[in-house]
Structures are given as structure tokens and as C-alpha cells.
Amino acid sequence: MWAVEFRPVAHQSGAVGSSSPVFCCRTPGRIHRQRTSVMPLLIKNGRVVTADSDFHADLYAEGETITRIGRDLEAPPGTEVIDATGKLVFPGFIDPHVHIYLPFMGTYSKDNYETGSKAALVGGTTTLIEMCCPSRNDEPLAAFELWMSQAVGKSACDFTFHMGVTKFDDGTEAQLREIVARGNSSFKIFLAYKGAFGIDDTELYRTLKLARELGVIVTAHCENETLVAERSKELLAAGVTGPEGHHDSRPPRVEAEGVHHLMSFAELTGAATYIVHLSCKEALAEAIAARQRGVRVGVETLIQYLLLDKSYAERPDFEGAKYVMSPPLRDKRNQSVLWSGLKTGLIQTVATDHAPFDFVTQKPMGRDDFTKIPNGIPSLEDRVNLLYTHGVRRGRLTLNQFVDVASTQAAKLFGLFPRKGTIAVGSDADLVVFDPAWFGTISAATQSMAVDYSAFEGWPLEGRVDTVTVRGEVAVRDGKFVGTLGRGQYLARPAVH
Ligand code: URP
Ligand code: ZN
Ligand code: ZN
């Protein structure tokens, strides 16, 4: 039986008072929680918006969870009171695809959990799901522990992992079972990155069969690695060495072929799947066709694909390297397809695939060969504000849809709901007080992410994350980090598929 519906769902309108407030406790199958002591919290007079409700209320939290929702709530002395008059109150946002510790393409991504979790929180993301990406020489359990050790005691926001399956040999299965038993109930596979993270078809089949048995969802990077390798060689031989060559080494059909391939394996194994960083119409068509045959597949797109296009990677003087990621930024006409996929429920989530590499010291590793430019465009800090400005303010998404794609769907798909992803009695007091009247711009000079550029330098924002709480403790005030490093918890998740 499916715990999550992958078919298109008609979203409700975002009109104030258009749906009933959620005043009840919806807590089946709770996940065990460690609690820390935190003073009671009262957020007053806000407009509370979840994926399916929109109402004015006060929210009261004690012991890290929301305990009361109502009007004119009284609070005992010692309560932290936040006035949200004129502001929106959202459930903490969830980024389901982040890299913090990433050994990749001969270097390491720039953030660590101190800088990364600060950036997440300043941007309204209270839970991040990191890709644990071992090399093919590493054992899964040791890798899982290594990735955990990067986060535990350092992160200010809550976190969990998609466990990368980068090989499947005789020793793999028992270790994956153990990792799932520890509450890490999603896998990550790569059909790209030949010779690095990429797995072959036997490994893919075995991974999906195990996932099906365990009820684990498999997230997948879908690009045909042979096509990428062959086309890259051809382009380099023809003298195309700059960042502009990256796109043509992996055009839309390369991604669509990867999706098609995964969908065939998912259909035959019955595994639940989730396509990460889907960038184009051709790939979405393959996912939809598979879904119509009954294949279980969720789709994620990225804020980068919604807002940036391939002309950015074609900028002169190697500037385009800032915009090299995989799959590549696409022709602009794909953007309306992605926005409409979000609106109609064909695409479930908006993530960042945050993978920060410095422009001055790391991107130049590929100055003479685009295949060596470390792949990734940082955006962990900017996703929510940009999605609000370009989604809600431009009328592409309702407020409810905005919350759904940036928080609730990820919580449901990855076994975090209703602890995370909504505002309800019994849910964690992860709350974002959002100021729709704030106007400003994005700049690397003021960002928390530990990287020397912003792909969105100078972009205007119409509204921003003002105050953020993590399990009842204020972590961001007036847009500034005031949280506690090390307080973030590992989120053990049941296998819900
Ligand atoms: O270019 C990207 N996407 N970099 C991060 C690694 C990955 O493929 O997710
Ligand atoms: Zn990827
Ligand atoms: Zn990624």
C-alpha cells in the first residue's frame, strides 16, 4: 500500500480562510525523539499557511513541539514571544537534496555543517537531507558513520541522509539493511559519473529489489553516463573546452534516457523511486509516462532550473563555470514546463542540490577542459526566498503550493511527516516567520554559505525569511543567525514505501 500518492493532486487555492485550520494532532507512527530543554514559545497574530490551510492564529510551543493553536493564546512568564503581525508563518522548509560534505571531482565542496546549517536556517530551511556519497572503494556503513560525524554536534538544523549506493557487492546488502535499521530510509544512486559514483545495471537492479523489500525509496541522478562520456570526448576533440561545452555533452535526451532507464528498472522491481534534479521537458515526459503505467516515481526540480538557463553557462571569460552543474542549465523554454509541473502536482519538490565550489580556486580546475569543472551551483540559502519571489509573487504558485513543494511533499516522501512539513499540534515547532514586505537583493558579500560567489548576485527579493525556530528555539532573528551549533538532530525515519 502506498503511503504517498505520486499522481497529480489538485492543489487548493491559497485564499485566506479557504480551508479549515489544522487544530488536531496527526501523529500516527511517531518517530522517537530526543528532547532538549527549551523555553516556551508563542508566535502571535501571524497568518499561518500550510500546504492545505491558511488562517490567522497564535502558535504556542513547549518542549520543542507545537502544543496549542488558537486565537489570543496566553503564555506563562518566561515565554519567548514573537509578534508576527503582518507576517506569514510557514512550517520549517525542507531541502531534500543537499551536499555539505562532498568529496567530488578531485576536491571537496566548500561548506561544512557549521556554515551549511547556518545558511540553511537563514534561508528558512530547518531540515536538510544530505546525500551521503561514498566512493566505490568505501564500505557503506563506514561512509554513513563518516557523514554522520560531519553533522552530529555541529549542525544547527535538523538533518538526515539519502544513503548513496555507489556499488552493490557481496558485502553491501547487510550494511544497507543496518543503515535502514538506523532510520536512514532512503537510498541515492547515480546513473551518471562513470568511474566515480555511477553504478552498473546489475547493481541498479539489486539496489531497487532491496529497496522494494525494505520499503525504502530510491532517489536517482538520471543521465546516461556512456552518452556523456562519448559526447564529452567528441566536443573536446573538436576544440570545445570551455563551460559552454558542458550542456552539449549532456543534452536533454541524455537525461531523458536516464529517466527512461530508471523507470524500466522501477517498473520491473516495483521499487519506489524519486528523480532528483530534473531539468527538462523530455525527462519529465518520461517520468509522467512511467507514472501512467503505474511506476512509483516522485520528481524533484531545483530552484536553479526554474530561474537560470543555459545562457548563464555560456558567459565569457570562464564566468560560465559558476553555472556548471549536472544535469546542465537548460534552454529557457523548459522553465514554464517546470513551473507548470509544480502547479499541477506532476513535480513534487523544489530542492537546491547545493554543491558549493569556489570560483577563484576550484572551478578553474576545469579551465582548459569543461569535464573537469567541479559540478554544482550553491543555493541552499536562497531557495525559499527566490521561490517566494518568483513563484508566489509572480502568481505561478499559491501560498499553499509554495509550502507543499518546499516542505510538505518532502516530509511525506521521506518519512518525516507530520513531525516535519506542517503546522499542527504535535508537530515539531520548526516555524518560519516570513516578512512579505521586505525588499532587498542577494549578494555573496552577505551570504552565510562558505563560497566566494552567488549565482544570483544582485537578484532582487520581494519578501524574506525573518525569524526561524528549530524545535521551539529561535535560530534566526531579523534575518540573522542566532541559533545553536550542534543542537541539530539526526532524524531517524521509518521506511514508508
Ligand atoms: O552538478 C551537480 N549536480 N553537483 C552535485 C552532485 C550531483 O550530481 O548531485
Ligand atoms: Zn546529481
Ligand atoms: Zn546532488
Short mmCIF file of C-alpha atoms and ligand atoms in Angstrom, two decimals:
data_model
loop_
_atom_site.label_atom_id
_atom_site.label_comp_id
_atom_site.label_asym_id
_atom_site.label_seq_id
_atom_site.Cartn_x
_atom_site.Cartn_y
_atom_site.Cartn_z
CA MET A 1 0.00 0.00 0.00
CA TRP A 2 1.31 3.44 -0.90
CA ALA A 3 1.92 5.87 1.91
CA VAL A 4 2.46 8.68 -0.58
CA GLU A 5 0.41 9.43 -3.65
CA PHE A 6 2.62 10.21 -6.65
CA ARG A 7 -0.18 11.00 -9.09
CA PRO A 8 -1.05 14.65 -9.74
CA VAL A 9 -3.01 16.18 -6.91
CA ALA A 10 -5.20 19.24 -7.39
CA HIS A 11 -3.82 21.91 -5.07
CA GLN A 12 -6.22 24.03 -3.07
CA SER A 13 -6.48 27.74 -3.64
CA GLY A 14 -4.42 29.99 -1.45
CA ALA A 15 -7.26 32.29 -0.43
CA VAL A 16 -7.28 33.26 3.22
CA GLY A 17 -9.75 31.17 5.17
CA SER A 18 -10.40 28.94 2.17
CA SER A 19 -9.76 25.77 4.12
CA SER A 20 -10.06 24.62 7.70
CA PRO A 21 -7.22 25.22 10.07
CA VAL A 22 -5.40 22.17 11.35
CA PHE A 23 -6.11 22.13 15.06
CA CYS A 24 -5.84 18.42 15.68
CA CYS A 25 -2.91 16.13 16.41
CA ARG A 26 -2.00 13.96 13.39
CA THR A 27 0.68 11.77 14.77
CA PRO A 28 0.44 8.15 13.63
CA GLY A 29 3.69 6.16 13.73
CA ARG A 30 5.68 8.81 15.57
CA ILE A 31 9.41 8.76 15.30
CA HIS A 32 11.34 8.54 18.53
CA ARG A 33 12.59 11.98 19.57
CA GLN A 34 15.35 13.19 21.77
CA ARG A 35 14.20 16.34 23.54
CA THR A 36 16.30 19.21 24.78
CA SER A 37 15.10 21.85 27.22
CA VAL A 38 13.90 24.99 25.54
CA MET A 39 11.79 27.88 26.83
CA PRO A 40 8.15 28.02 25.73
CA LEU A 41 7.48 29.92 22.52
CA LEU A 42 4.47 31.98 21.44
CA ILE A 43 4.14 33.32 17.90
CA LYS A 44 1.27 35.78 17.89
CA ASN A 45 -1.01 37.24 15.25
CA GLY A 46 0.52 35.58 12.20
CA ARG A 47 -1.14 34.35 9.05
CA VAL A 48 -0.44 30.63 9.29
CA VAL A 49 -0.05 28.84 5.96
CA THR A 50 0.43 25.11 5.46
CA ALA A 51 0.04 23.01 2.30
CA ASP A 52 -3.68 22.75 2.88
CA SER A 53 -4.72 25.57 5.20
CA ASP A 54 -4.45 29.30 5.63
CA PHE A 55 -5.71 31.10 8.74
CA HIS A 56 -4.84 33.72 11.34
CA ALA A 57 -3.80 32.27 14.70
CA ASP A 58 -1.31 32.22 17.55
CA LEU A 59 1.01 29.22 17.86
CA TYR A 60 2.29 28.02 21.21
CA ALA A 61 5.11 25.53 21.64
CA GLU A 62 6.65 23.89 24.66
CA GLY A 63 9.09 21.01 24.94
CA GLU A 64 10.03 21.50 21.25
CA THR A 65 6.61 20.74 19.79
CA ILE A 66 3.53 22.77 18.95
CA THR A 67 1.03 22.26 21.75
CA ARG A 68 -1.65 24.88 21.05
CA ILE A 69 -3.03 26.69 18.01
CA GLY A 70 -5.73 29.30 18.51
CA ARG A 71 -6.64 32.94 18.96
CA ASP A 72 -5.47 35.17 21.81
CA LEU A 73 -3.38 32.48 23.47
CA GLU A 74 -1.96 33.33 26.88
CA ALA A 75 1.61 32.42 27.70
CA PRO A 76 3.26 31.88 31.08
CA PRO A 77 6.07 34.19 32.23
CA GLY A 78 9.38 33.23 30.65
CA THR A 79 7.80 32.51 27.26
CA GLU A 80 9.64 33.79 24.20
CA VAL A 81 7.01 35.90 22.40
CA ILE A 82 7.32 36.77 18.70
CA ASP A 83 4.88 39.21 17.15
CA ALA A 84 4.07 38.05 13.62
CA THR A 85 1.55 40.80 12.82
CA GLY A 86 1.59 41.38 9.05
CA LYS A 87 3.78 38.32 8.53
CA LEU A 88 3.29 34.83 7.18
CA VAL A 89 4.03 31.79 9.34
CA PHE A 90 5.11 28.67 7.47
CA PRO A 91 6.23 25.22 8.59
CA GLY A 92 10.02 24.94 8.53
CA PHE A 93 11.17 24.31 4.99
CA ILE A 94 12.85 21.07 3.97
CA ASP A 95 15.57 20.83 1.36
CA PRO A 96 15.55 17.20 0.21
CA HIS A 97 18.79 17.38 -1.82
CA VAL A 98 21.87 18.98 -0.32
CA HIS A 99 25.60 18.30 -0.35
CA ILE A 100 27.57 19.54 2.65
CA TYR A 101 30.45 17.07 2.84
CA LEU A 102 31.19 16.14 -0.75
CA PRO A 103 34.49 14.71 -1.97
CA PHE A 104 33.93 15.14 -5.71
CA MET A 105 35.89 15.68 -8.94
CA GLY A 106 39.22 15.87 -7.13
CA THR A 107 38.17 18.37 -4.48
CA TYR A 108 35.73 18.96 -1.62
CA SER A 109 32.64 21.16 -1.59
CA LYS A 110 33.19 24.28 0.47
CA ASP A 111 30.60 24.19 3.23
CA ASN A 112 30.75 22.24 6.45
CA TYR A 113 27.85 21.73 8.85
CA GLU A 114 28.59 24.95 10.69
CA THR A 115 28.42 27.17 7.63
CA GLY A 116 25.91 24.98 5.80
CA SER A 117 23.36 24.70 8.59
CA LYS A 118 23.61 28.44 9.30
CA ALA A 119 22.97 29.16 5.63
CA ALA A 120 20.07 26.71 5.59
CA LEU A 121 18.44 28.36 8.60
CA VAL A 122 18.95 31.93 7.44
CA GLY A 123 17.19 30.79 4.28
CA GLY A 124 14.30 29.19 6.18
CA THR A 125 15.35 25.56 5.77
CA THR A 126 15.05 23.84 9.13
CA THR A 127 15.66 20.30 7.88
CA LEU A 128 18.10 19.26 5.21
CA ILE A 129 18.59 15.87 3.64
CA GLU A 130 22.17 15.37 2.62
CA MET A 131 23.42 12.94 0.03
CA CYS A 132 25.87 10.53 1.63
CA CYS A 133 28.19 9.88 -1.33
CA PRO A 134 30.85 7.22 -0.69
CA SER A 135 33.33 6.35 -3.40
CA ARG A 136 33.22 2.87 -4.85
CA ASN A 137 36.12 1.88 -2.61
CA ASP A 138 34.31 2.77 0.59
CA GLU A 139 32.11 0.48 2.66
CA PRO A 140 28.56 1.85 3.12
CA LEU A 141 28.41 1.60 6.90
CA ALA A 142 31.75 3.33 7.39
CA ALA A 143 30.65 6.03 4.94
CA PHE A 144 27.34 6.52 6.73
CA GLU A 145 29.23 6.96 10.01
CA LEU A 146 31.68 9.37 8.39
CA TRP A 147 28.87 11.53 7.02
CA MET A 148 27.10 11.41 10.41
CA SER A 149 30.28 12.51 12.15
CA GLN A 150 30.40 15.61 9.95
CA ALA A 151 26.96 16.66 11.19
CA VAL A 152 26.43 15.42 14.74
CA GLY A 153 27.44 18.04 17.31
CA LYS A 154 27.95 20.65 14.58
CA SER A 155 24.69 21.23 12.77
CA ALA A 156 22.28 23.92 13.93
CA CYS A 157 19.41 22.50 11.88
CA ASP A 158 17.96 19.00 11.80
CA PHE A 159 19.34 16.64 9.18
CA THR A 160 19.16 13.18 7.71
CA PHE A 161 20.68 11.42 4.70
CA HIS A 162 19.91 9.66 1.47
CA MET A 163 22.34 6.75 1.61
CA GLY A 164 24.40 6.64 -1.58
CA VAL A 165 24.67 3.18 -3.07
CA THR A 166 27.73 3.52 -5.26
CA LYS A 167 28.43 -0.21 -5.55
CA PHE A 168 26.48 -3.36 -4.76
CA ASP A 169 28.79 -6.27 -4.00
CA ASP A 170 28.53 -9.25 -1.65
CA GLY A 171 29.08 -7.12 1.43
CA THR A 172 26.72 -4.29 0.54
CA GLU A 173 23.31 -5.71 1.33
CA ALA A 174 23.83 -6.44 5.03
CA GLN A 175 25.28 -2.96 5.55
CA LEU A 176 22.39 -1.28 3.80
CA ARG A 177 19.95 -3.24 5.94
CA GLU A 178 21.77 -1.99 9.03
CA ILE A 179 21.70 1.62 7.78
CA VAL A 180 17.95 1.40 7.16
CA ALA A 181 17.50 -0.13 10.63
CA ARG A 182 19.20 3.01 11.97
CA GLY A 183 16.39 5.07 10.47
CA ASN A 184 18.03 6.07 7.22
CA SER A 185 15.20 5.03 4.96
CA SER A 186 16.16 6.37 1.53
CA PHE A 187 18.90 5.47 -0.95
CA LYS A 188 20.66 7.52 -3.60
CA ILE A 189 22.00 6.13 -6.84
CA PHE A 190 23.83 7.75 -9.75
CA LEU A 191 23.35 6.66 -13.34
CA ALA A 192 25.97 9.30 -14.24
CA TYR A 193 29.59 9.91 -13.16
CA LYS A 194 31.19 6.90 -14.82
CA GLY A 195 34.05 5.53 -12.73
CA ALA A 196 33.09 7.60 -9.67
CA PHE A 197 29.63 7.24 -8.10
CA GLY A 198 27.91 5.57 -11.07
CA ILE A 199 26.58 2.02 -10.73
CA ASP A 200 26.03 -0.61 -13.41
CA ASP A 201 22.72 -2.26 -14.27
CA THR A 202 23.25 -5.33 -12.09
CA GLU A 203 23.91 -3.07 -9.13
CA LEU A 204 20.91 -0.95 -10.03
CA TYR A 205 18.61 -3.98 -10.19
CA ARG A 206 19.84 -5.33 -6.86
CA THR A 207 19.54 -1.96 -5.15
CA LEU A 208 15.97 -1.49 -6.33
CA LYS A 209 14.99 -5.03 -5.30
CA LEU A 210 16.35 -4.48 -1.82
CA ALA A 211 14.65 -1.11 -1.59
CA ARG A 212 11.35 -2.66 -2.60
CA GLU A 213 11.69 -5.31 0.08
CA LEU A 214 12.59 -2.77 2.78
CA GLY A 215 10.04 -0.12 1.76
CA VAL A 216 12.83 2.34 1.07
CA ILE A 217 12.60 4.99 -1.64
CA VAL A 218 15.47 5.26 -4.15
CA THR A 219 16.47 8.74 -5.25
CA ALA A 220 18.34 8.83 -8.54
CA HIS A 221 20.57 11.07 -10.63
CA CYS A 222 19.41 10.20 -14.13
CA GLU A 223 21.79 10.75 -17.03
CA ASN A 224 23.19 8.15 -19.42
CA GLU A 225 26.85 8.02 -18.46
CA THR A 226 28.05 6.42 -21.71
CA LEU A 227 26.49 9.18 -23.79
CA VAL A 228 28.03 11.80 -21.50
CA ALA A 229 31.49 10.23 -21.77
CA GLU A 230 31.39 9.80 -25.56
CA ARG A 231 29.96 13.23 -26.30
CA SER A 232 32.46 14.90 -23.96
CA LYS A 233 35.36 13.27 -25.82
CA GLU A 234 33.94 14.42 -29.16
CA LEU A 235 33.47 18.00 -28.00
CA LEU A 236 36.97 18.23 -26.53
CA ALA A 237 38.45 16.74 -29.71
CA ALA A 238 36.61 19.40 -31.69
CA GLY A 239 38.24 22.09 -29.55
CA VAL A 240 35.23 22.89 -27.37
CA THR A 241 36.87 23.14 -23.94
CA GLY A 242 35.02 25.96 -22.12
CA PRO A 243 32.00 25.80 -19.79
CA GLU A 244 29.65 26.28 -22.75
CA GLY A 245 30.52 22.71 -23.85
CA HIS A 246 29.03 21.20 -20.71
CA HIS A 247 25.45 21.50 -21.94
CA ASP A 248 26.04 19.75 -25.25
CA SER A 249 27.88 16.92 -23.56
CA ARG A 250 24.60 16.10 -21.75
CA PRO A 251 21.64 17.48 -23.75
CA PRO A 252 18.01 16.81 -22.69
CA ARG A 253 17.82 13.39 -24.36
CA VAL A 254 20.77 12.19 -22.23
CA GLU A 255 18.75 12.98 -19.12
CA ALA A 256 15.51 11.63 -20.58
CA GLU A 257 17.32 8.38 -21.44
CA GLY A 258 18.48 8.12 -17.82
CA VAL A 259 14.94 8.60 -16.57
CA HIS A 260 13.59 6.08 -19.07
CA HIS A 261 16.22 3.57 -17.95
CA LEU A 262 15.45 4.01 -14.28
CA MET A 263 11.72 3.78 -14.95
CA SER A 264 12.13 0.40 -16.70
CA PHE A 265 14.00 -0.97 -13.70
CA ALA A 266 11.49 0.55 -11.28
CA GLU A 267 8.61 -0.99 -13.20
CA LEU A 268 10.14 -4.46 -13.08
CA THR A 269 11.15 -4.32 -9.43
CA GLY A 270 8.19 -2.34 -8.07
CA ALA A 271 10.55 -0.06 -6.12
CA ALA A 272 9.53 3.47 -5.16
CA THR A 273 11.75 5.99 -6.93
CA TYR A 274 12.42 9.72 -6.91
CA ILE A 275 14.18 11.55 -9.71
CA VAL A 276 16.48 14.22 -8.33
CA HIS A 277 17.26 17.48 -10.11
CA LEU A 278 15.00 17.02 -13.11
CA SER A 279 15.74 19.85 -15.53
CA CYS A 280 13.79 19.49 -18.77
CA LYS A 281 10.60 18.68 -20.60
CA GLU A 282 11.95 15.49 -22.20
CA ALA A 283 12.91 13.96 -18.84
CA LEU A 284 9.59 14.95 -17.26
CA ALA A 285 7.71 13.30 -20.12
CA GLU A 286 9.50 10.01 -19.40
CA ALA A 287 8.60 10.21 -15.71
CA ILE A 288 4.97 11.00 -16.46
CA ALA A 289 4.71 8.18 -18.99
CA ALA A 290 6.09 5.76 -16.41
CA ARG A 291 3.75 7.07 -13.73
CA GLN A 292 0.84 6.47 -16.07
CA ARG A 293 1.95 2.82 -16.33
CA GLY A 294 1.85 2.59 -12.53
CA VAL A 295 5.54 3.13 -11.81
CA ARG A 296 6.09 4.74 -8.43
CA VAL A 297 8.08 7.89 -9.07
CA GLY A 298 8.38 11.29 -7.45
CA VAL A 299 10.07 14.19 -9.22
CA GLU A 300 12.28 16.94 -7.85
CA THR A 301 13.34 20.04 -9.69
CA LEU A 302 15.73 22.73 -8.48
CA ILE A 303 15.42 26.45 -7.92
CA GLN A 304 18.34 26.83 -10.36
CA TYR A 305 16.44 25.20 -13.25
CA LEU A 306 13.36 27.30 -12.54
CA LEU A 307 15.28 30.58 -12.72
CA LEU A 308 18.58 30.16 -14.59
CA ASP A 309 19.06 28.97 -18.15
CA LYS A 310 21.92 27.72 -20.29
CA SER A 311 22.95 31.20 -21.41
CA TYR A 312 24.45 31.70 -17.93
CA ALA A 313 26.91 28.84 -18.55
CA GLU A 314 27.81 30.47 -21.86
CA ARG A 315 29.05 33.68 -20.22
CA PRO A 316 32.52 34.72 -21.42
CA ASP A 317 35.85 34.74 -19.56
CA PHE A 318 35.12 31.47 -17.76
CA GLU A 319 32.30 33.19 -15.81
CA GLY A 320 30.06 30.41 -17.15
CA ALA A 321 31.88 27.97 -14.84
CA LYS A 322 29.86 29.37 -11.94
CA TYR A 323 26.82 27.88 -13.64
CA VAL A 324 28.14 24.40 -14.44
CA MET A 325 26.18 21.63 -12.81
CA SER A 326 24.66 18.33 -13.90
CA PRO A 327 22.21 17.99 -15.48
CA PRO A 328 23.11 21.33 -17.06
CA LEU A 329 21.06 24.50 -17.03
CA ARG A 330 18.65 24.21 -19.94
CA ASP A 331 17.16 26.28 -22.68
CA LYS A 332 14.79 28.83 -21.14
CA ARG A 333 11.67 27.29 -22.65
CA ASN A 334 11.92 24.43 -20.12
CA GLN A 335 11.19 26.79 -17.24
CA SER A 336 7.47 27.16 -17.96
CA VAL A 337 7.22 23.36 -18.18
CA LEU A 338 8.79 23.02 -14.72
CA TRP A 339 6.65 25.75 -13.15
CA SER A 340 3.52 24.22 -14.56
CA GLY A 341 4.64 20.76 -13.40
CA LEU A 342 4.86 22.14 -9.87
CA LYS A 343 1.49 23.83 -10.10
CA THR A 344 -0.29 20.74 -11.36
CA GLY A 345 1.43 18.31 -9.00
CA LEU A 346 3.41 16.48 -11.70
CA ILE A 347 6.58 17.62 -9.92
CA GLN A 348 6.59 17.14 -6.17
CA THR A 349 9.51 19.13 -4.76
CA VAL A 350 11.88 22.07 -5.25
CA ALA A 351 15.37 21.40 -3.86
CA THR A 352 18.79 23.01 -4.32
CA ASP A 353 21.33 20.21 -4.89
CA HIS A 354 23.52 22.68 -3.00
CA ALA A 355 27.11 21.86 -4.06
CA PRO A 356 29.38 24.87 -3.48
CA PHE A 357 32.77 25.14 -5.21
CA ASP A 358 34.73 28.39 -5.18
CA PHE A 359 35.03 30.34 -8.41
CA VAL A 360 38.60 31.51 -7.75
CA THR A 361 40.25 28.28 -6.62
CA GLN A 362 38.05 25.31 -7.56
CA LYS A 363 36.08 25.97 -10.73
CA PRO A 364 39.40 26.74 -12.55
CA MET A 365 40.39 23.08 -12.20
CA GLY A 366 38.47 22.83 -15.46
CA ARG A 367 39.72 25.99 -17.15
CA ASP A 368 41.06 24.02 -20.16
CA ASP A 369 38.58 21.15 -20.02
CA PHE A 370 34.91 21.61 -19.08
CA THR A 371 34.66 17.98 -17.90
CA LYS A 372 36.96 18.91 -15.00
CA ILE A 373 34.95 21.90 -13.72
CA PRO A 374 33.59 20.84 -10.31
CA ASN A 375 29.84 20.48 -10.83
CA GLY A 376 27.47 22.43 -8.64
CA ILE A 377 25.65 25.73 -8.11
CA PRO A 378 25.23 26.81 -4.46
CA SER A 379 21.76 27.96 -3.39
CA LEU A 380 20.86 26.43 -0.02
CA GLU A 381 20.39 29.88 1.50
CA ASP A 382 18.34 31.33 -1.36
CA ARG A 383 15.81 28.64 -2.34
CA VAL A 384 12.89 29.74 -0.18
CA ASN A 385 13.21 33.48 -0.77
CA LEU A 386 13.63 33.00 -4.53
CA LEU A 387 10.74 30.55 -4.74
CA TYR A 388 8.53 33.00 -2.89
CA THR A 389 9.56 35.93 -5.11
CA HIS A 390 9.36 34.10 -8.45
CA GLY A 391 6.68 31.58 -7.53
CA VAL A 392 4.19 33.25 -5.21
CA ARG A 393 4.75 36.91 -6.12
CA ARG A 394 4.65 36.20 -9.85
CA GLY A 395 1.43 34.19 -9.47
CA ARG A 396 2.97 30.88 -10.52
CA LEU A 397 2.26 29.16 -7.20
CA THR A 398 -0.30 29.75 -4.49
CA LEU A 399 0.97 30.09 -0.95
CA ASN A 400 -0.28 26.57 -0.22
CA GLN A 401 1.54 25.17 -3.24
CA PHE A 402 4.68 27.01 -2.20
CA VAL A 403 4.63 25.31 1.21
CA ASP A 404 3.76 21.98 -0.36
CA VAL A 405 6.65 21.86 -2.83
CA ALA A 406 9.24 23.40 -0.50
CA SER A 407 8.34 21.47 2.65
CA THR A 408 5.33 19.16 2.92
CA GLN A 409 5.91 16.86 -0.05
CA ALA A 410 9.49 16.17 1.02
CA ALA A 411 8.29 15.37 4.54
CA LYS A 412 5.74 12.92 3.16
CA LEU A 413 8.04 11.25 0.65
CA PHE A 414 10.90 10.79 3.09
CA GLY A 415 9.11 9.63 6.24
CA LEU A 416 9.19 12.90 8.18
CA PHE A 417 5.50 13.83 8.08
CA PRO A 418 3.75 15.05 10.24
CA ARG A 419 6.65 15.65 12.60
CA LYS A 420 8.01 17.98 9.90
CA GLY A 421 6.39 19.66 6.92
CA THR A 422 3.29 21.06 8.59
CA ILE A 423 1.99 23.16 11.46
CA ALA A 424 -0.15 21.02 13.75
CA VAL A 425 -0.41 20.19 17.42
CA GLY A 426 2.24 17.51 17.98
CA SER A 427 4.48 18.63 15.11
CA ASP A 428 7.96 19.96 15.82
CA ALA A 429 7.97 23.72 16.40
CA ASP A 430 10.01 24.35 13.24
CA LEU A 431 8.49 27.62 12.13
CA VAL A 432 9.36 30.33 9.63
CA VAL A 433 8.05 33.84 10.16
CA PHE A 434 8.24 35.39 6.72
CA ASP A 435 8.14 39.12 6.01
CA PRO A 436 6.35 39.76 2.69
CA ALA A 437 7.06 43.49 2.95
CA TRP A 438 10.87 43.16 2.94
CA PHE A 439 12.71 44.11 -0.23
CA GLY A 440 16.41 43.54 -0.84
CA THR A 441 18.95 41.78 -3.02
CA ILE A 442 21.09 38.66 -2.91
CA SER A 443 24.85 39.10 -2.62
CA ALA A 444 27.83 36.84 -1.94
CA ALA A 445 29.15 39.60 0.32
CA THR A 446 26.38 38.98 2.83
CA GLN A 447 25.68 35.27 2.44
CA SER A 448 26.38 32.60 5.07
CA MET A 449 27.34 29.91 2.55
CA ALA A 450 31.11 29.40 2.53
CA VAL A 451 31.62 30.04 -1.15
CA ASP A 452 33.08 33.02 -2.97
CA TYR A 453 30.25 33.80 -5.37
CA SER A 454 26.49 33.80 -5.71
CA ALA A 455 24.82 32.51 -8.86
CA PHE A 456 22.08 35.03 -8.06
CA GLU A 457 24.28 38.07 -7.38
CA GLY A 458 22.18 41.24 -7.36
CA TRP A 459 18.88 39.44 -7.81
CA PRO A 460 16.04 41.30 -6.08
CA LEU A 461 13.93 39.59 -3.43
CA GLU A 462 10.36 40.55 -2.64
CA GLY A 463 9.97 39.14 0.86
CA ARG A 464 12.34 37.17 3.02
CA VAL A 465 12.69 34.78 5.91
CA ASP A 466 12.70 36.92 9.04
CA THR A 467 12.54 34.61 12.06
CA VAL A 468 13.12 30.85 12.26
CA THR A 469 12.64 28.40 15.07
CA VAL A 470 14.06 24.89 15.28
CA ARG A 471 12.09 22.67 17.65
CA GLY A 472 10.95 25.73 19.58
CA GLU A 473 14.27 27.57 19.81
CA VAL A 474 14.81 30.80 17.87
CA ALA A 475 17.63 30.21 15.38
CA VAL A 476 17.20 33.26 13.14
CA ARG A 477 16.05 36.68 14.22
CA ASP A 478 15.64 39.63 11.86
CA GLY A 479 17.34 37.59 9.15
CA LYS A 480 20.46 36.90 11.30
CA PHE A 481 21.60 33.56 12.64
CA VAL A 482 21.26 33.36 16.43
CA GLY A 483 20.94 29.57 16.73
CA THR A 484 22.97 26.90 18.46
CA LEU A 485 25.58 24.95 16.55
CA GLY A 486 25.36 21.30 17.49
CA ARG A 487 21.70 21.41 18.51
CA GLY A 488 20.52 19.98 15.18
CA GLN A 489 19.38 16.37 15.42
CA TYR A 490 19.72 13.38 13.15
CA LEU A 491 16.21 12.46 12.06
CA ALA A 492 15.60 8.71 12.08
CA ARG A 493 12.82 7.99 9.61
CA PRO A 494 10.55 4.98 9.13
CA ALA A 495 10.53 3.34 5.70
CA VAL A 496 7.16 4.50 4.38
CA HIS A 497 7.16 2.92 0.92
O1 URP B 1 26.19 19.23 -10.53
C1 URP B 1 25.77 18.67 -9.53
N1 URP B 1 24.52 18.27 -9.53
N2 URP B 1 26.60 18.50 -8.47
C2 URP B 1 26.37 17.78 -7.29
C3 URP B 1 26.44 16.31 -7.49
C4 URP B 1 25.15 15.77 -8.05
O2 URP B 1 25.14 15.26 -9.16
O3 URP B 1 24.12 15.84 -7.39
ZN ZN B 2 23.22 14.52 -9.16
ZN ZN B 3 23.27 16.24 -5.74
#
